[in-house]
Amino acid sequence: MLSKKLEKFYIWGIKALIFAIPILPLYVSTSMMFPFITGKNFAFRILVEIAAVLWLGLTVLSKEYRLRNSIMLLAVLAFTFIVGLADILGVNPYNSLWSSYERMDGYLTILHLCLYFMIIKSVFISRKDWMIFLNIFVIVGALVSSVALYQQFEEAEVFRVSSTIGSPAFLASYLLLVVFIGLILIFNTQKLLLRYIYLLPVALNAIAIYLTATRGVILSVVIGIMLFSLIYIFVKQDTPKKRLFKKVALLVFVGAIILSVAFWTFRDTDLIQQNRVFSRFTTMFSDPSVTFRLIIWEMAWEGIKESPVLGWGQENFMIVYTKYFKPELYGIDIWADRAHNIVLDWLINAGFSGLFFYLSIFGAVFYSLWSALQSKLISKAETITITIALIVYFFQNLFVFDTISTYIIFFALLAYVDSFKNSAEG
């Protein structure tokens, strides 16, 4: 009897801690030097560590909540191991482990994310748990977007909103993933009214993304819409309603192409140039920041060629930047502690080995999705949604990098997809 009460205490304690994690994007630690970064990361680590202690006790009491093997788990563990090895053998293991207060990244964050994934995977064994968890992400995302809209209309001089995330690019990346969480919830409810309700935060997040004027993310949204439409066009539809969706998808796809061509054709007109978001896209190939980034990518490649197998270790890009500095960047005030490209960053951090195991996580997701679809554990619409979410997420990361706000959604999605295998076994 006592063990059952203790088991319940552990379960509810873990769930309460994990349910608090999606709220972190709202937290701004004004007493710290980097208020949008440091507090969120410290809070995440503390919540995960306490949850881990409770989870350890829970696994002693109940086999049901012990870690189950899966291709996803193997991919995450392999990635975590190889990054750790690269950090130990890198040029500055101390820096790779602890990172800096400005970034709060490094191996310590990877370890906590891996633990976070394992805890969710083990403890969230019911559909209800997942729906609560995903709903919290959507509610918090709507609140973050509301702050962004308030920022836009209250402070007229703000050119690009950043809300509680602190950076327009990071805000857009975070909200992009929240939009897909909203779509997942839409496909998981049979109630028409609830579907319309979920469309409200999706629309709100889309407006906030637009107000960030982040080219990489907005371009990713356009690509995502076109992919969505393209898949629906070619997927076999066997009911009148689905055939109607197919026609709508065709119209959306053709419309997106026409609008893209029209935008580029009339890019020099006042209508485009006087719009602060649209005008940023017209300079995407000539903007100095884009030119500088291409130069930095060249420097990163030189560093990759020098250490291709395990890279330089996390948080050591500044060493590569200094060693292969290009004269074209002399006198320019830029801060380049990242290559701002997910492929190049992982090649620098952990070489081709690290990149391979990072990409293997995506491979594991797509394999798990396909298996779940074949076993009819997930709908076709939800499979398409998650697939495009990960493709778009990867694409937008070719121009930026992750923060804790995007990491917690990405690893939650990994555990969510893995939960279909658990439900099949259970």
mmCIF file of C-alpha atoms in Angstrom, residues 25-26 28 36 140-172 174-175 203-213 276:
data_model
loop_
_atom_site.group_PDB
_atom_site.id
_atom_site.type_symbol
_atom_site.label_atom_id
_atom_site.label_comp_id
_atom_site.label_asym_id
_atom_site.label_seq_id
_atom_site.Cartn_x
_atom_site.Cartn_y
_atom_site.Cartn_z
ATOM 1 C CA PRO A 25 9.916 30.518 -22.769
ATOM 2 C CA LEU A 26 7.841 33.033 -20.765
ATOM 3 C CA VAL A 28 12.806 36.382 -18.265
ATOM 4 C CA PHE A 36 16.529 35.823 -21.967
ATOM 5 C CA VAL A 140 2.464 29.323 -23.805
ATOM 6 C CA GLY A 141 3.253 29.948 -27.476
ATOM 7 C CA ALA A 142 0.083 32.047 -27.763
ATOM 8 C CA LEU A 143 1.129 34.064 -24.690
ATOM 9 C CA VAL A 144 4.618 34.614 -26.122
ATOM 10 C CA SER A 145 3.037 35.765 -29.398
ATOM 11 C CA SER A 146 0.693 38.073 -27.491
ATOM 12 C CA VAL A 147 3.693 39.736 -25.842
ATOM 13 C CA ALA A 148 5.240 40.149 -29.294
ATOM 14 C CA LEU A 149 2.084 41.820 -30.615
ATOM 15 C CA TYR A 150 1.948 44.078 -27.559
ATOM 16 C CA GLN A 151 5.586 44.968 -28.154
ATOM 17 C CA GLN A 152 4.796 45.831 -31.767
ATOM 18 C CA PHE A 153 1.819 48.081 -31.072
ATOM 19 C CA GLU A 154 3.032 49.600 -27.805
ATOM 20 C CA GLU A 155 6.548 50.419 -29.005
ATOM 21 C CA ALA A 156 6.191 51.878 -32.500
ATOM 22 C CA GLU A 157 9.946 52.160 -32.982
ATOM 23 C CA VAL A 158 10.426 48.379 -32.673
ATOM 24 C CA PHE A 159 11.481 47.098 -36.081
ATOM 25 C CA ARG A 160 11.468 43.366 -35.272
ATOM 26 C CA VAL A 161 9.697 41.875 -32.271
ATOM 27 C CA SER A 162 11.518 39.537 -29.888
ATOM 28 C CA SER A 163 8.979 39.003 -27.049
ATOM 29 C CA THR A 164 10.217 36.986 -24.046
ATOM 30 C CA ILE A 165 12.702 35.036 -26.180
ATOM 31 C CA GLY A 166 14.990 38.048 -26.610
ATOM 32 C CA SER A 167 15.869 37.692 -30.306
ATOM 33 C CA PRO A 168 13.620 37.963 -33.393
ATOM 34 C CA ALA A 169 15.317 34.977 -35.055
ATOM 35 C CA PHE A 170 15.065 32.776 -31.950
ATOM 36 C CA LEU A 171 11.446 33.856 -31.417
ATOM 37 C CA ALA A 172 10.520 32.932 -34.995
ATOM 38 C CA TYR A 174 10.407 28.789 -31.454
ATOM 39 C CA LEU A 175 6.993 29.863 -32.763
ATOM 40 C CA ALA A 203 -2.859 32.226 -36.636
ATOM 41 C CA LEU A 204 -1.549 34.343 -33.744
ATOM 42 C CA ASN A 205 1.846 32.630 -33.930
ATOM 43 C CA ALA A 206 1.953 33.114 -37.700
ATOM 44 C CA ILE A 207 1.379 36.864 -37.272
ATOM 45 C CA ALA A 208 4.138 37.056 -34.658
ATOM 46 C CA ILE A 209 6.515 35.154 -36.968
ATOM 47 C CA TYR A 210 5.767 37.695 -39.697
ATOM 48 C CA LEU A 211 6.528 40.560 -37.292
ATOM 49 C CA THR A 212 9.956 39.082 -36.509
ATOM 50 C CA ALA A 213 10.900 39.675 -40.182
ATOM 51 C CA ARG A 276 9.758 46.359 -43.694
#
